[in-house]
Amino acid sequence: MKRKQKIVFVAGARPNFMKIACLLKECRCQPAVRPVLVHSGQHYDAAMSDRFFKDLDIPAPQYCLEAGSGSHAEQTAKVLTAFERVCLKEKPAVVVVVGDVNSTVAACLAAKKLNIPVAHVEAGLRSFDRTMPEEVNRIVTDSISDFLFVTEASGVDNLRREGHAADTIHFVGNTMIDSLIVGLEKIREADKSSWASAPLTEFLKTYGVLTLHRPVNVDDKRQLKRLISMIADVAQQVPVVFPAHPRTRKTMETFRIRIPARMHCLEPLGYLEFLSLCRDAKFVLTDSGGIQEETTFLHVPCLTLRSSTERPVTLREGTNILVGDKIARVPGLVRRILRGQARQGRVPALWDGKASKRIIRILVRAFS
Ligand code: UD1
């Protein structure tokens, strides 16, 4: 009997887990291949990792590399050396990496140096801002990957311009939206109160959501103070719920920044809790990448607290507005949203819940 080919999937940080969940599910349905899951351990807290595995029905990983926190070089180096050992042992037919975190680029590099083909899910996104660590990770990962799975048309254009061969570029849609569609169905079926955490229930009518974790926003005292003071203005109009990333919580404490009235600071939420919170929000203020896409799918207005986005389809077709350094505009934009003047937007092409199916079909065809 022919041996099953192994496909190794790598996930390491919170935004990776929703991108691999449906891929693993699809892979398990294919008799010719066997999935092996590797958790790099870049995110390790129960709130940043374990709860996502549970909410997304991701099975326990076969390997945990325990990379943990550290400088970029330290984190990348730990994944690089630990993942090389996994590749040598497992001898996969292909390694699948997702997104743009340090674990993505490290695993990609380790595999390629062993001549193992790499598939990059979410390839081609570009902010054109090389001061963002994620932009460097994206460019390096794409430049050596063999399968470039793209979520939006801009990604195809970027990769073509960078000289990638047409037969390596596959416009397949968005695996994060695959998970979102499954998650929404779970939320609809569940009795909200059975899993919504108690502090949320009082906001369930009218509120905005805030997420903030980018070093450029939270590691600089002046910038963080400016943002929180703007949130204080917004919170005078409507309560703002803020599930705080550990990095942001730490810097707020270090800089002794007071939480304004009606800004409700929570621990990081699980996947389903956060999805439910966003679905029912009047608007979301964020500096995240993925949330720009999730809000577009949910038709919830999104104000992005960054000066560039690698996801331009959310601006062109979705509900996203790039605030840039015009932070003072935000309270006015929120006022318009609350008056019902927000753009509804439309769901981009191929964000239909079938991206993981398309990807696994292509990989199985190539390797079985
Ligand atoms: C990483 C990604 C970023 C992604 C974000 C989502 C890179 C370069 N950055 O940034 O693209 O948007 O994840 O959250 O890969 N910490 C904990 N517990 C954890 C994880 C982190 O307390 O489980 C704290 C640590 O103090 C750590 C800090 O958060 O130093 C930052 O974590 P790190 O993984 O270095 O980067 P993120 O800011 O989370």
PDB file of N, CA and C in Angstrom, residues 27-78:
ATOM      1  N   CYS A  27      -7.837  18.518   5.354  1.00  0.00           N
ATOM      2  CA  CYS A  27      -6.730  17.588   5.136  1.00  0.00           C
ATOM      3  C   CYS A  27      -7.060  16.217   5.727  1.00  0.00           C
ATOM      4  N   ARG A  28      -7.731  16.245   6.878  1.00  0.00           N
ATOM      5  CA  ARG A  28      -8.092  14.973   7.528  1.00  0.00           C
ATOM      6  C   ARG A  28      -9.080  14.169   6.673  1.00  0.00           C
ATOM      7  N   CYS A  29      -9.800  14.857   5.791  1.00  0.00           N
ATOM      8  CA  CYS A  29     -10.784  14.149   4.934  1.00  0.00           C
ATOM      9  C   CYS A  29     -10.122  13.503   3.726  1.00  0.00           C
ATOM     10  N   GLN A  30      -8.858  13.748   3.516  1.00  0.00           N
ATOM     11  CA  GLN A  30      -8.193  13.254   2.304  1.00  0.00           C
ATOM     12  C   GLN A  30      -7.381  12.006   2.623  1.00  0.00           C
ATOM     13  N   PRO A  31      -7.762  10.858   2.048  1.00  0.00           N
ATOM     14  CA  PRO A  31      -7.075   9.610   2.399  1.00  0.00           C
ATOM     15  C   PRO A  31      -5.606   9.560   1.973  1.00  0.00           C
ATOM     16  N   ALA A  32      -5.226  10.354   0.976  1.00  0.00           N
ATOM     17  CA  ALA A  32      -3.849  10.233   0.456  1.00  0.00           C
ATOM     18  C   ALA A  32      -2.814  10.983   1.289  1.00  0.00           C
ATOM     19  N   VAL A  33      -3.284  11.845   2.204  1.00  0.00           N
ATOM     20  CA  VAL A  33      -2.317  12.659   2.960  1.00  0.00           C
ATOM     21  C   VAL A  33      -2.616  12.606   4.456  1.00  0.00           C
ATOM     22  N   ARG A  34      -1.589  12.941   5.239  1.00  0.00           N
ATOM     23  CA  ARG A  34      -1.768  12.955   6.689  1.00  0.00           C
ATOM     24  C   ARG A  34      -1.256  14.297   7.224  1.00  0.00           C
ATOM     25  N   PRO A  35      -2.102  15.019   7.971  1.00  0.00           N
ATOM     26  CA  PRO A  35      -1.625  16.290   8.512  1.00  0.00           C
ATOM     27  C   PRO A  35      -0.801  16.094   9.790  1.00  0.00           C
ATOM     28  N   VAL A  36       0.239  16.900   9.929  1.00  0.00           N
ATOM     29  CA  VAL A  36       1.019  16.943  11.170  1.00  0.00           C
ATOM     30  C   VAL A  36       1.008  18.405  11.601  1.00  0.00           C
ATOM     31  N   LEU A  37       0.583  18.661  12.840  1.00  0.00           N
ATOM     32  CA  LEU A  37       0.476  20.053  13.291  1.00  0.00           C
ATOM     33  C   LEU A  37       1.633  20.407  14.232  1.00  0.00           C
ATOM     34  N   VAL A  38       2.255  21.534  13.936  1.00  0.00           N
ATOM     35  CA  VAL A  38       3.354  22.027  14.771  1.00  0.00           C
ATOM     36  C   VAL A  38       2.959  23.389  15.341  1.00  0.00           C
ATOM     37  N   HIS A  39       3.026  23.506  16.659  1.00  0.00           N
ATOM     38  CA  HIS A  39       2.771  24.786  17.332  1.00  0.00           C
ATOM     39  C   HIS A  39       4.138  25.350  17.729  1.00  0.00           C
ATOM     40  N   SER A  40       4.459  26.519  17.204  1.00  0.00           N
ATOM     41  CA  SER A  40       5.793  27.059  17.497  1.00  0.00           C
ATOM     42  C   SER A  40       5.898  27.586  18.921  1.00  0.00           C
ATOM     43  N   GLY A  41       4.748  27.876  19.543  1.00  0.00           N
ATOM     44  CA  GLY A  41       4.786  28.397  20.912  1.00  0.00           C
ATOM     45  C   GLY A  41       5.120  29.875  20.986  1.00  0.00           C
ATOM     46  N   GLN A  42       5.016  30.594  19.859  1.00  0.00           N
ATOM     47  CA  GLN A  42       5.256  32.050  19.911  1.00  0.00           C
ATOM     48  C   GLN A  42       4.257  32.689  20.872  1.00  0.00           C
ATOM     49  N   HIS A  43       2.994  32.295  20.775  1.00  0.00           N
ATOM     50  CA  HIS A  43       2.002  32.653  21.786  1.00  0.00           C
ATOM     51  C   HIS A  43       1.736  31.424  22.623  1.00  0.00           C
ATOM     52  N   TYR A  44       1.754  31.589  23.929  1.00  0.00           N
ATOM     53  CA  TYR A  44       1.785  30.429  24.823  1.00  0.00           C
ATOM     54  C   TYR A  44       0.772  30.520  25.948  1.00  0.00           C
ATOM     55  N   ASP A  45       0.234  31.732  26.246  1.00  0.00           N
ATOM     56  CA  ASP A  45      -0.749  31.849  27.325  1.00  0.00           C
ATOM     57  C   ASP A  45      -2.018  31.093  26.942  1.00  0.00           C
ATOM     58  N   ALA A  46      -2.731  30.618  27.975  1.00  0.00           N
ATOM     59  CA  ALA A  46      -4.011  29.949  27.705  1.00  0.00           C
ATOM     60  C   ALA A  46      -4.919  30.880  26.905  1.00  0.00           C
ATOM     61  N   ALA A  47      -4.922  32.170  27.260  1.00  0.00           N
ATOM     62  CA  ALA A  47      -5.841  33.118  26.616  1.00  0.00           C
ATOM     63  C   ALA A  47      -5.430  33.428  25.178  1.00  0.00           C
ATOM     64  N   MET A  48      -4.152  33.303  24.866  1.00  0.00           N
ATOM     65  CA  MET A  48      -3.662  33.652  23.528  1.00  0.00           C
ATOM     66  C   MET A  48      -3.569  32.418  22.627  1.00  0.00           C
ATOM     67  N   SER A  49      -3.687  31.222  23.220  1.00  0.00           N
ATOM     68  CA  SER A  49      -3.471  30.014  22.423  1.00  0.00           C
ATOM     69  C   SER A  49      -4.498  28.914  22.715  1.00  0.00           C
ATOM     70  N   ASP A  50      -4.472  28.331  23.914  1.00  0.00           N
ATOM     71  CA  ASP A  50      -5.291  27.133  24.207  1.00  0.00           C
ATOM     72  C   ASP A  50      -6.769  27.325  23.872  1.00  0.00           C
ATOM     73  N   ARG A  51      -7.316  28.488  24.241  1.00  0.00           N
ATOM     74  CA  ARG A  51      -8.754  28.710  24.019  1.00  0.00           C
ATOM     75  C   ARG A  51      -9.091  28.706  22.537  1.00  0.00           C
ATOM     76  N   PHE A  52      -8.136  29.101  21.724  1.00  0.00           N
ATOM     77  CA  PHE A  52      -8.382  29.134  20.274  1.00  0.00           C
ATOM     78  C   PHE A  52      -8.444  27.717  19.718  1.00  0.00           C
ATOM     79  N   PHE A  53      -7.601  26.842  20.266  1.00  0.00           N
ATOM     80  CA  PHE A  53      -7.641  25.442  19.833  1.00  0.00           C
ATOM     81  C   PHE A  53      -9.019  24.859  20.138  1.00  0.00           C
ATOM     82  N   LYS A  54      -9.524  25.192  21.313  1.00  0.00           N
ATOM     83  CA  LYS A  54     -10.831  24.640  21.726  1.00  0.00           C
ATOM     84  C   LYS A  54     -11.945  25.230  20.852  1.00  0.00           C
ATOM     85  N   ASP A  55     -11.968  26.550  20.736  1.00  0.00           N
ATOM     86  CA  ASP A  55     -13.051  27.206  19.981  1.00  0.00           C
ATOM     87  C   ASP A  55     -13.056  26.794  18.514  1.00  0.00           C
ATOM     88  N   LEU A  56     -11.869  26.509  17.977  1.00  0.00           N
ATOM     89  CA  LEU A  56     -11.758  26.224  16.541  1.00  0.00           C
ATOM     90  C   LEU A  56     -11.677  24.719  16.253  1.00  0.00           C
ATOM     91  N   ASP A  57     -11.853  23.914  17.308  1.00  0.00           N
ATOM     92  CA  ASP A  57     -11.779  22.443  17.163  1.00  0.00           C
ATOM     93  C   ASP A  57     -10.475  22.003  16.502  1.00  0.00           C
ATOM     94  N   ILE A  58      -9.382  22.604  16.913  1.00  0.00           N
ATOM     95  CA  ILE A  58      -8.081  22.193  16.373  1.00  0.00           C
ATOM     96  C   ILE A  58      -7.533  21.100  17.293  1.00  0.00           C
ATOM     97  N   PRO A  59      -7.128  19.962  16.729  1.00  0.00           N
ATOM     98  CA  PRO A  59      -6.602  18.902  17.597  1.00  0.00           C
ATOM     99  C   PRO A  59      -5.267  19.313  18.225  1.00  0.00           C
ATOM    100  N   ALA A  60      -4.895  18.623  19.289  1.00  0.00           N
ATOM    101  CA  ALA A  60      -3.618  18.945  19.954  1.00  0.00           C
ATOM    102  C   ALA A  60      -2.478  18.786  18.957  1.00  0.00           C
ATOM    103  N   PRO A  61      -1.529  19.720  18.963  1.00  0.00           N
ATOM    104  CA  PRO A  61      -0.415  19.595  18.002  1.00  0.00           C
ATOM    105  C   PRO A  61       0.488  18.408  18.335  1.00  0.00           C
ATOM    106  N   GLN A  62       1.103  17.862  17.289  1.00  0.00           N
ATOM    107  CA  GLN A  62       2.058  16.761  17.515  1.00  0.00           C
ATOM    108  C   GLN A  62       3.364  17.289  18.091  1.00  0.00           C
ATOM    109  N   TYR A  63       3.682  18.552  17.760  1.00  0.00           N
ATOM    110  CA  TYR A  63       4.928  19.154  18.255  1.00  0.00           C
ATOM    111  C   TYR A  63       4.642  20.534  18.830  1.00  0.00           C
ATOM    112  N   CYS A  64       5.272  20.852  19.971  1.00  0.00           N
ATOM    113  CA  CYS A  64       5.233  22.218  20.525  1.00  0.00           C
ATOM    114  C   CYS A  64       6.680  22.677  20.644  1.00  0.00           C
ATOM    115  N   LEU A  65       7.021  23.732  19.929  1.00  0.00           N
ATOM    116  CA  LEU A  65       8.438  24.126  19.869  1.00  0.00           C
ATOM    117  C   LEU A  65       8.832  25.067  21.007  1.00  0.00           C
ATOM    118  N   GLU A  66       7.858  25.592  21.700  1.00  0.00           N
ATOM    119  CA  GLU A  66       8.104  26.448  22.877  1.00  0.00           C
ATOM    120  C   GLU A  66       9.052  27.597  22.602  1.00  0.00           C
ATOM    121  N   ALA A  67       8.833  28.280  21.501  1.00  0.00           N
ATOM    122  CA  ALA A  67       9.691  29.416  21.151  1.00  0.00           C
ATOM    123  C   ALA A  67       9.522  30.563  22.144  1.00  0.00           C
ATOM    124  N   GLY A  68       8.315  30.816  22.594  1.00  0.00           N
ATOM    125  CA  GLY A  68       8.066  31.857  23.603  1.00  0.00           C
ATOM    126  C   GLY A  68       8.404  33.254  23.117  1.00  0.00           C
ATOM    127  N   SER A  69       8.524  34.173  24.073  1.00  0.00           N
ATOM    128  CA  SER A  69       8.785  35.574  23.738  1.00  0.00           C
ATOM    129  C   SER A  69      10.281  35.827  23.628  1.00  0.00           C
ATOM    130  N   GLY A  70      10.611  37.001  23.137  1.00  0.00           N
ATOM    131  CA  GLY A  70      12.021  37.379  22.994  1.00  0.00           C
ATOM    132  C   GLY A  70      12.141  38.407  21.898  1.00  0.00           C
ATOM    133  N   SER A  71      13.365  38.791  21.572  1.00  0.00           N
ATOM    134  CA  SER A  71      13.553  39.733  20.465  1.00  0.00           C
ATOM    135  C   SER A  71      13.162  39.009  19.169  1.00  0.00           C
ATOM    136  N   HIS A  72      13.063  39.767  18.094  1.00  0.00           N
ATOM    137  CA  HIS A  72      12.709  39.142  16.811  1.00  0.00           C
ATOM    138  C   HIS A  72      13.719  38.071  16.440  1.00  0.00           C
ATOM    139  N   ALA A  73      15.000  38.392  16.606  1.00  0.00           N
ATOM    140  CA  ALA A  73      16.037  37.431  16.227  1.00  0.00           C
ATOM    141  C   ALA A  73      15.949  36.183  17.096  1.00  0.00           C
ATOM    142  N   GLU A  74      15.754  36.383  18.386  1.00  0.00           N
ATOM    143  CA  GLU A  74      15.691  35.221  19.292  1.00  0.00           C
ATOM    144  C   GLU A  74      14.502  34.320  18.943  1.00  0.00           C
ATOM    145  N   GLN A  75      13.345  34.958  18.781  1.00  0.00           N
ATOM    146  CA  GLN A  75      12.128  34.193  18.509  1.00  0.00           C
ATOM    147  C   GLN A  75      12.265  33.424  17.177  1.00  0.00           C
ATOM    148  N   THR A  76      12.742  34.138  16.163  1.00  0.00           N
ATOM    149  CA  THR A  76      12.902  33.526  14.841  1.00  0.00           C
ATOM    150  C   THR A  76      13.916  32.378  14.907  1.00  0.00           C
ATOM    151  N   ALA A  77      15.017  32.618  15.606  1.00  0.00           N
ATOM    152  CA  ALA A  77      16.078  31.609  15.672  1.00  0.00           C
ATOM    153  C   ALA A  77      15.604  30.357  16.393  1.00  0.00           C
ATOM    154  N   LYS A  78      14.816  30.544  17.444  1.00  0.00           N
ATOM    155  CA  LYS A  78      14.336  29.374  18.197  1.00  0.00           C
ATOM    156  C   LYS A  78      13.446  28.503  17.314  1.00  0.00           C
TER     157      LYS A  78
END
